[in-house]
GROMACS .gro file of C-alpha atoms in nm:
model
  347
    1UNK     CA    1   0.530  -0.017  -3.450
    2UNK     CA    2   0.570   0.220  -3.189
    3UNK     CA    3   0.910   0.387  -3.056
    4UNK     CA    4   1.033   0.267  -2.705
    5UNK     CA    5   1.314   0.318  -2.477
    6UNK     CA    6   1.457  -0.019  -2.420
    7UNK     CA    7   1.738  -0.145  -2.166
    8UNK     CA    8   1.976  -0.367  -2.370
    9UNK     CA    9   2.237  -0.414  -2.102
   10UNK     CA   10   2.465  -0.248  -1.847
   11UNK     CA   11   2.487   0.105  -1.913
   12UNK     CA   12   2.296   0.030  -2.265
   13UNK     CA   13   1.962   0.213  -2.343
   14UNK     CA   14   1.829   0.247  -2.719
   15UNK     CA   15   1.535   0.452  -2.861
   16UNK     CA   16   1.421   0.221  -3.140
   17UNK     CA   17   1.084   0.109  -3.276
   18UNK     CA   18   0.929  -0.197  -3.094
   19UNK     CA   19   0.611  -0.424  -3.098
   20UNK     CA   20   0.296  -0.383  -2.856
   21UNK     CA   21   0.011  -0.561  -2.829
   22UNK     CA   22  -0.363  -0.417  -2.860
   23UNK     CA   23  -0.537  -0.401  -2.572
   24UNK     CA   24  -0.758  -0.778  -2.536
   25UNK     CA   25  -1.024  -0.847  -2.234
   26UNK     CA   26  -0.998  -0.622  -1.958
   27UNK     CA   27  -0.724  -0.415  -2.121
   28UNK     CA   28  -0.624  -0.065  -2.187
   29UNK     CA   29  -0.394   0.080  -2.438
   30UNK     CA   30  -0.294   0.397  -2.349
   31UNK     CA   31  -0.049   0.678  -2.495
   32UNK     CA   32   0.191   0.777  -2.230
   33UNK     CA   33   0.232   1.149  -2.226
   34UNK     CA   34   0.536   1.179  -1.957
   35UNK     CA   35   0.726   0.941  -1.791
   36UNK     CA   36   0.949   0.999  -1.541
   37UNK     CA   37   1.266   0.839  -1.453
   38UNK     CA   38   1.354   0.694  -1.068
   39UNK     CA   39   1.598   0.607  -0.878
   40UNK     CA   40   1.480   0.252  -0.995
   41UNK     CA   41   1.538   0.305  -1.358
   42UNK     CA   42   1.907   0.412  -1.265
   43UNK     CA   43   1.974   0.076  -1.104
   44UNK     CA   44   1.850  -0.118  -1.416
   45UNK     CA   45   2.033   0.109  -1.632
   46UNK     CA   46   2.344   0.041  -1.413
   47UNK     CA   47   2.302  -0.355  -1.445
   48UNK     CA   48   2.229  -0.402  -1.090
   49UNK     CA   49   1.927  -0.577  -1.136
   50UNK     CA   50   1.965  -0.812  -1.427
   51UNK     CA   51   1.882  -1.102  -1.186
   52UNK     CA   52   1.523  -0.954  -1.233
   53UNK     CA   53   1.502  -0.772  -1.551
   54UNK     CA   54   1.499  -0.938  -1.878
   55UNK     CA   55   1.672  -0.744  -2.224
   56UNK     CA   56   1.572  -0.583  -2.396
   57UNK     CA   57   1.307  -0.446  -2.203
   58UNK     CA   58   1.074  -0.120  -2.228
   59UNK     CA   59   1.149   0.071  -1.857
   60UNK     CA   60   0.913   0.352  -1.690
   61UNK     CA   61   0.660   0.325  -1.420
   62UNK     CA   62   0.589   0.705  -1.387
   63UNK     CA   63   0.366   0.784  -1.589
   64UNK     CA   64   0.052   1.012  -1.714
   65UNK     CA   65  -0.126   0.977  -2.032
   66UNK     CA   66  -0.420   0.930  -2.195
   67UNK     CA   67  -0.665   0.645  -2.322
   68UNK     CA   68  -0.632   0.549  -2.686
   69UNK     CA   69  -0.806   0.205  -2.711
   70UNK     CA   70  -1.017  -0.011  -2.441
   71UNK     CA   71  -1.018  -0.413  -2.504
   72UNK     CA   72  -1.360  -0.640  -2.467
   73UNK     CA   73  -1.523  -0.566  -2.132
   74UNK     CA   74  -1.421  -0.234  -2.025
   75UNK     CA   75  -1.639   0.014  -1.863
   76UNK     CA   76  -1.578   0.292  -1.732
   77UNK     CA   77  -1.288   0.426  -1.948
   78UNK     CA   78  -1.318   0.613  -2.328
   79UNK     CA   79  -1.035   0.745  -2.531
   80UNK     CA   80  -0.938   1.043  -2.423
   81UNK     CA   81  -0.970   1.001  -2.065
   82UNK     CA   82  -0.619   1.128  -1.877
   83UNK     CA   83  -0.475   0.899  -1.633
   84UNK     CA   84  -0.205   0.756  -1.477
   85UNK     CA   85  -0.135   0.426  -1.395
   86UNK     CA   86  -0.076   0.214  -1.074
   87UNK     CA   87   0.152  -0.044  -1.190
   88UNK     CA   88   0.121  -0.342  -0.971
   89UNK     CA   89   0.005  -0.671  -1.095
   90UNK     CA   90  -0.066  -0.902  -0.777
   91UNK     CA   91  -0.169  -1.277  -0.806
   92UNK     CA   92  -0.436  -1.260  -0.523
   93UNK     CA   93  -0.356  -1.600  -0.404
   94UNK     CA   94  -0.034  -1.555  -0.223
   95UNK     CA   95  -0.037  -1.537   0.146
   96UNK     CA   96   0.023  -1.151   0.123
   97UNK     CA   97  -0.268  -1.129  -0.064
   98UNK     CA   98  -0.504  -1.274   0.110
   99UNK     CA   99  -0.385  -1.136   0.435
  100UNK     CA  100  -0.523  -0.768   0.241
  101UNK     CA  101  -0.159  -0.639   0.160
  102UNK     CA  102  -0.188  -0.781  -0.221
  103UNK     CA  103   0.082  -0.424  -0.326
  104UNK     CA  104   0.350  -0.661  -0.179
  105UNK     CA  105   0.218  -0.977  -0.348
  106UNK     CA  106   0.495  -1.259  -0.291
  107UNK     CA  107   0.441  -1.292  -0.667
  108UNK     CA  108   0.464  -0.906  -0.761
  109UNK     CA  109   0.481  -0.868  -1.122
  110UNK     CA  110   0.561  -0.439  -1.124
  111UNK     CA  111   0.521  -0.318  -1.420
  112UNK     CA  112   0.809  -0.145  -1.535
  113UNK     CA  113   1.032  -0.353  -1.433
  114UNK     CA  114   0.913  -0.740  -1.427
  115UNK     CA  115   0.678  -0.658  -1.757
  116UNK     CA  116   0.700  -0.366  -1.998
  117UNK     CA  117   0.690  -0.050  -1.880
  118UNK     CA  118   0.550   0.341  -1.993
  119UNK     CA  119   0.848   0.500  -2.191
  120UNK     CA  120   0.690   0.398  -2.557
  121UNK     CA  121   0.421   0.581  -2.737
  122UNK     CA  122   0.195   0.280  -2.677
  123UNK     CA  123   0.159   0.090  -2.403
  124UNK     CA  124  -0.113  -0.214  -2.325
  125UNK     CA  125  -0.235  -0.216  -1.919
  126UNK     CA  126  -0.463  -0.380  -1.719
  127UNK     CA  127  -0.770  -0.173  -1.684
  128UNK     CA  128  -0.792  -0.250  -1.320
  129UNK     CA  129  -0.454  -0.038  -1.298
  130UNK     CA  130  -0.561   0.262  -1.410
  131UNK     CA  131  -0.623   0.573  -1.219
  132UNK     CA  132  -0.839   0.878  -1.297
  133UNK     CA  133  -0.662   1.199  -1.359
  134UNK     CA  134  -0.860   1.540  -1.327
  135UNK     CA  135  -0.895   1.757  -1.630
  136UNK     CA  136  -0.755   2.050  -1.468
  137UNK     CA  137  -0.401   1.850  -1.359
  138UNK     CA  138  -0.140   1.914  -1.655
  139UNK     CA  139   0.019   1.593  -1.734
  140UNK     CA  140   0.396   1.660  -1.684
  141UNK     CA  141   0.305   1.741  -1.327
  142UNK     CA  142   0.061   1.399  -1.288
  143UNK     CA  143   0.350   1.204  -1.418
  144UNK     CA  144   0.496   1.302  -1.034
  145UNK     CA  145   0.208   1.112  -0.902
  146UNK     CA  146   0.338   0.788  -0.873
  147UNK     CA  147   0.638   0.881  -0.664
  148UNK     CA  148   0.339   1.106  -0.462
  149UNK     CA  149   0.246   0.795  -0.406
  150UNK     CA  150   0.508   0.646  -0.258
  151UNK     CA  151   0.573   0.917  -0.038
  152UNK     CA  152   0.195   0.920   0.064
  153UNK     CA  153   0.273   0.542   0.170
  154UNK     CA  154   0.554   0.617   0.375
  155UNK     CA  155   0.373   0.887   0.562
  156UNK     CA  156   0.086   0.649   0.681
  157UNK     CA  157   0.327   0.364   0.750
  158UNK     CA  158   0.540   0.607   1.006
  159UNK     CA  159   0.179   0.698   1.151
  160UNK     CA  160   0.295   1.052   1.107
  161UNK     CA  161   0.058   1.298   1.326
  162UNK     CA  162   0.022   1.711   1.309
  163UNK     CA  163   0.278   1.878   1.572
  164UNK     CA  164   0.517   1.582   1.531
  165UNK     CA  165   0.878   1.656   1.425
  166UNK     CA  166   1.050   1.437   1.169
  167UNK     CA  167   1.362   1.407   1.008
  168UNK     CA  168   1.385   1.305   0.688
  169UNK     CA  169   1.743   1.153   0.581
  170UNK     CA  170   1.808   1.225   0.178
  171UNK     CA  171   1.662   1.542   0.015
  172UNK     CA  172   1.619   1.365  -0.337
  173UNK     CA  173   1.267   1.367  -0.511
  174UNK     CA  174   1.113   1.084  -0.283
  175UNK     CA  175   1.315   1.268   0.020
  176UNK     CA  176   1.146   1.603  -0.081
  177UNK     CA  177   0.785   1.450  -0.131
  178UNK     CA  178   0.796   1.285   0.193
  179UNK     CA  179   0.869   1.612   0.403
  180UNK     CA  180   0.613   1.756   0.173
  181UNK     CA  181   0.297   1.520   0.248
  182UNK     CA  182   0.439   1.492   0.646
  183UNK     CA  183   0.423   1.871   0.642
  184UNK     CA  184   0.037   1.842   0.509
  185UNK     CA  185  -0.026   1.591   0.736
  186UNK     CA  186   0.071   1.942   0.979
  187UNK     CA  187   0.389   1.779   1.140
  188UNK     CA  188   0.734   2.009   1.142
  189UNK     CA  189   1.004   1.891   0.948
  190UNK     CA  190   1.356   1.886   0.895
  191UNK     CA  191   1.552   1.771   0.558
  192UNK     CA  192   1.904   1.650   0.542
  193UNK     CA  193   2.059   1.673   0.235
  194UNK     CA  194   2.412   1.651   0.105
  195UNK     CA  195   2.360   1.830  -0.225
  196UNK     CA  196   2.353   2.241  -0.179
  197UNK     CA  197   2.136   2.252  -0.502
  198UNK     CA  198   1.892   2.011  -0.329
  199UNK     CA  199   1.927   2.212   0.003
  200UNK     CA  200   1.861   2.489  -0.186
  201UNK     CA  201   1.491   2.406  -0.378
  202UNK     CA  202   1.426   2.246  -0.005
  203UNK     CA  203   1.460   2.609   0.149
  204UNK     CA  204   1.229   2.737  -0.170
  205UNK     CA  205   0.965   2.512  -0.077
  206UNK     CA  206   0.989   2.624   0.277
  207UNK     CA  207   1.136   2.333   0.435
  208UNK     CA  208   1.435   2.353   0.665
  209UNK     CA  209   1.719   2.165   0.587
  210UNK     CA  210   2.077   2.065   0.755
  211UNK     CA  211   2.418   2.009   0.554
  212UNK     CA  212   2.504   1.668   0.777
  213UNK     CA  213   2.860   1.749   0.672
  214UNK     CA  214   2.867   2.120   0.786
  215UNK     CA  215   2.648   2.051   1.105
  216UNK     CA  216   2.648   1.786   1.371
  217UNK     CA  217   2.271   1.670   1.273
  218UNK     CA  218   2.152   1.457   1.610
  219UNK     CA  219   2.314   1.776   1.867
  220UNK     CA  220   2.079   2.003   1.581
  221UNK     CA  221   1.786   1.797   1.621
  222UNK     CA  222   1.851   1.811   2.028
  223UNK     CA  223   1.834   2.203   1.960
  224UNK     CA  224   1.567   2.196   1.773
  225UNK     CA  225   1.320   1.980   2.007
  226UNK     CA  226   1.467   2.108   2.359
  227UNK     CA  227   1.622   1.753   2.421
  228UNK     CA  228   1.358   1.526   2.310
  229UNK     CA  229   1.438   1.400   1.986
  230UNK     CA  230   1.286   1.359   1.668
  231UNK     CA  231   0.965   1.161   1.692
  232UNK     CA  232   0.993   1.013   1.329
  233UNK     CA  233   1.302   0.984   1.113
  234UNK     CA  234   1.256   0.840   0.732
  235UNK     CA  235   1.597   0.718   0.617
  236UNK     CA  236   1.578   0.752   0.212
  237UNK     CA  237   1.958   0.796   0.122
  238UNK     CA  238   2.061   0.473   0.083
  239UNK     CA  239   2.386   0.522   0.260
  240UNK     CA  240   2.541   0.328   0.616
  241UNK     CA  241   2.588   0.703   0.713
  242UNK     CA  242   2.226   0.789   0.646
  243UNK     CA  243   2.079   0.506   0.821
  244UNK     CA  244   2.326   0.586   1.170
  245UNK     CA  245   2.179   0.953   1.142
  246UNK     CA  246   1.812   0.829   1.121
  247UNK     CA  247   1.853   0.631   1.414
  248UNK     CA  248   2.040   0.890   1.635
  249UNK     CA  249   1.796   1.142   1.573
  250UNK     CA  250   1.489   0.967   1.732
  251UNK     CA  251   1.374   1.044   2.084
  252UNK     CA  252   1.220   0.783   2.322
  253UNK     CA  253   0.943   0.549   2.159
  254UNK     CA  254   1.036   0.736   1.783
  255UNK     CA  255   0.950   0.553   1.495
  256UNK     CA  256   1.196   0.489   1.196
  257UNK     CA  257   1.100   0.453   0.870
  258UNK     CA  258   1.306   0.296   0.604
  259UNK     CA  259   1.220   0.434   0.251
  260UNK     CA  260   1.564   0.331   0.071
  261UNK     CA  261   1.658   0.016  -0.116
  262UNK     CA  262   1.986  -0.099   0.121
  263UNK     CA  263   2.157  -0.331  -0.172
  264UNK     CA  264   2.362  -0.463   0.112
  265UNK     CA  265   2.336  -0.560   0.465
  266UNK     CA  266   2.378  -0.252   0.750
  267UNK     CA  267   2.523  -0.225   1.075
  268UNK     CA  268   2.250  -0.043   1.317
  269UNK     CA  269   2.329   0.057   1.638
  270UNK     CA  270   2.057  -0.186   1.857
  271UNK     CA  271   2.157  -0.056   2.144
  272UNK     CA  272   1.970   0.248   2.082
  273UNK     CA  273   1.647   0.076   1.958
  274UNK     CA  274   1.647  -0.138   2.341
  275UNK     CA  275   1.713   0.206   2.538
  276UNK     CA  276   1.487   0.392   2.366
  277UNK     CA  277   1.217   0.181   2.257
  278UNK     CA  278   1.255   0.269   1.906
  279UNK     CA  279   1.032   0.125   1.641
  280UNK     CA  280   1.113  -0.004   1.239
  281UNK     CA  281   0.881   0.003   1.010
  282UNK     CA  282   0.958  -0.075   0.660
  283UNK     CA  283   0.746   0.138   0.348
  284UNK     CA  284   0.736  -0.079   0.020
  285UNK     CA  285   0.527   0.067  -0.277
  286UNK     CA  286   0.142   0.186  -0.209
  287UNK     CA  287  -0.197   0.083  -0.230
  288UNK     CA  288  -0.511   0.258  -0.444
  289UNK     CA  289  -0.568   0.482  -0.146
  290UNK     CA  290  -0.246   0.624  -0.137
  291UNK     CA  291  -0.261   0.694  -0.565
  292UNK     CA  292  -0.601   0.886  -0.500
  293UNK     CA  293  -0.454   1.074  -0.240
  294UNK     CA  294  -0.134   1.173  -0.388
  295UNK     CA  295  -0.344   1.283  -0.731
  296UNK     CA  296  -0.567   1.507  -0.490
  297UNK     CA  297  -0.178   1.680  -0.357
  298UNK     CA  298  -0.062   1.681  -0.679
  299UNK     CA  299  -0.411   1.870  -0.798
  300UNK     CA  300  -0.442   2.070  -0.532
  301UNK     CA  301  -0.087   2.227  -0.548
  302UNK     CA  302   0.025   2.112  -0.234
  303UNK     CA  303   0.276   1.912  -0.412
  304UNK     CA  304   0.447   2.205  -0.629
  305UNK     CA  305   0.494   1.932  -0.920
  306UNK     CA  306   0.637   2.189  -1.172
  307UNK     CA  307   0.912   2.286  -0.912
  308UNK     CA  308   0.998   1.936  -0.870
  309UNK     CA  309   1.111   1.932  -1.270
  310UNK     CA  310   1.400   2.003  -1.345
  311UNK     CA  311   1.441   1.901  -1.746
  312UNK     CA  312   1.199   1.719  -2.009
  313UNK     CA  313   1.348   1.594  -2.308
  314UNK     CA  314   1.182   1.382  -2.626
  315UNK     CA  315   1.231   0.986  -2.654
  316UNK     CA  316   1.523   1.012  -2.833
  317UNK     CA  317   1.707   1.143  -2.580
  318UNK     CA  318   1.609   0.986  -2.296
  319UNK     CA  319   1.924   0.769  -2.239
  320UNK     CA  320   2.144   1.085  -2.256
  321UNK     CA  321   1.900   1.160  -1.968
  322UNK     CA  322   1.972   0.891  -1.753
  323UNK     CA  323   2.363   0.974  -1.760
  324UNK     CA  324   2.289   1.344  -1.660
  325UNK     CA  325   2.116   1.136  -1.349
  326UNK     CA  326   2.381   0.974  -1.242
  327UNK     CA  327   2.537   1.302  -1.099
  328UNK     CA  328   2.253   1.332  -0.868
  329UNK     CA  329   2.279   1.608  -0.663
  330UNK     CA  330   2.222   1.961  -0.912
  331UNK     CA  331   1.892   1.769  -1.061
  332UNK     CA  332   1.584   1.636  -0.933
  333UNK     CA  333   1.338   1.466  -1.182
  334UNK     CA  334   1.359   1.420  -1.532
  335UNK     CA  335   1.044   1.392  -1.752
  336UNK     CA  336   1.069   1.151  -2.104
  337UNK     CA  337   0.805   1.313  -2.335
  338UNK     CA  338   0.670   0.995  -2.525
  339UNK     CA  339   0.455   1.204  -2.716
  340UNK     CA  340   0.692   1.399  -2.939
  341UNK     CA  341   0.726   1.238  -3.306
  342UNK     CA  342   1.144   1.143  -3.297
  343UNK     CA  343   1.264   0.912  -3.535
  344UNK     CA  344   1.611   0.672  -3.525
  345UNK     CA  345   1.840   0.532  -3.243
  346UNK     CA  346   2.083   0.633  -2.982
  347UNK     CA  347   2.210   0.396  -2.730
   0.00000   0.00000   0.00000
């Protein structure tokens, strides 16, 4: 038996003991370390996605750990080893797959969500998912890998190149790791952000950021590029508002990038896209690529992990956690230690 946060229902998480299965061919089990909790996990939690997710069922997909067991032929991996883990599981016989793009499988099983996920002290993967950590990278900052990830994606989708300016819409953690990696990849960016505190750890990092409520954020942008417009915007809010600011920010032939999960249908001014020649691009997930190169920013420090943390707490309270979330704006990413030895339930 191992001890696992598990979604029950709306609003209902428990910390209880639960079964896992050892690790057969091709399999790894692991012992998560940190997992941390997205923007994802809230919409589970808040029962939006029931459709998808079947209770009781372990969440987490942000993860670092380490090996504890490898199942009948696999090489390359020894207890011990620290990794993280890319949790896709693709059927390679869709038409997305075989077209090359197999991280948006038509048949995507993400683990974490469509199969059990990382917050449990054990936890059975497919070898094939794993990815190497250094020995030098301290786990609760490779647990901010994954979303590295992401933001990597996003990045290479918008075809983001050095002395471009771009504007990126939402200054949460994904929001915050995109202007990050953009700003490596040597373009100059801007963050809008409702949230002072987030506004705030934006400045600290050295990005410049707009209040969209204090400031008129397109005439800014006009300052700010002598007219021209923003030549990538990433919209990552999830808000109508968010997505109208995106689009008024671009200059002729910008590129738009939508990062956030729209639950609903949007009203987008076309107009704009026809006079301008605007482009939309869509960023879904990441490939192996993208991991490798957001554990090298995360290594390297140009991702300041640690500052990205803003509380770790132990199993047992990790649904506690996931309320504290739900205000948003005064915290950024909260880390589940798996590895502390708690005992008993809270829902």
């Amino acid at each position: 038996m191992t001890l696992a946060v598990r979604y029950m229902a709306a609003r209902t998480l428990e910390t209880a003991p639960a079964e896992f299965s050892e690790p057969g061919p091709g399999e790894v089990e692991l012992a998560p370390a940190f997992v941390g909790i997205c923007g994802t996990d809230l919409h589970i939690f808040h029962g939006d996605m029931d459709a998808r997710v079947d209770a009781p069922a372990v969440l987490g997909h942000e993860m670092s750990g380490r090996v504890v067991r490898v199942g009948p032929g696999v090489e390359g991996w020894r207890p011990g080893d620290a990794v993280t883990v890319m949790p896709l599981r693709w059927d390679g016989t869709c038409p997305a797959c075989l077209s090359g793009h197999q991280h948006i499988c038509q048949h995507l099983d993400f683990i974490g969500i469509d199969s059990p996920g990382a917050m449990q002290q054990r936890w059975t993967v497919p070898a094939s998912t794993l990815i190497r950590l250094p020995g030098s990278l301290a786990l609760d900052r490779a647990a901010l890998v994954e979303p590295t990830a992401v933001a990597v994606h996003d990045v290479g989708r918008a075809d983001v190149r050095a002395g471009e300016r771009v504007v990126v819409v939402g200054g949460g953690p994904v929001g915050i790791l995109i202007a990050l990696v953009a700003r490596a990849a040597g373009a100059e960016v801007r963050v809008v952000e409702l949230s002072a505190h987030r506004r705030a750890l934006a400045e600290e990092l050295g990005l410049a950021s707009w209040d969209p409520v204090a400031e008129d954020v397109p005439e800014a942008v006009r300052r700010w590029t002598r007219g021209a417009g923003a030549d990538v915007a990433f919209e990552v809010s999830g808000a109508a508002a968010g997505v109208n600011t995106a689009v008024d920010v671009l200059g002729v032939r910008g590129r738009l990038c939508l990062v956030a999960i729209h639950p609903r249908p949007r009203e987008v001014n076309l107009h704009r896209f026809f006079w301008r020649e605007l482009t939309l691009v869509g960023a879904r997930l990441y490939d192996r690529g993208d991991f490798e190169r957001a554990v090298a920013l995360v290594a390297d420090g140009t991702i300041p992990a640690g500052r990205l943390i803003s509380k770790v707490v132990p199993l047992a309270e990790a649904p506690a956690a996931f309320e504290a979330l739900e205000g948003g704006g005064d915290v950024m990413k909260i880390l589940v230690d798996c590895t502390t030895d708690t005992e008993g339930a809270s829902a």
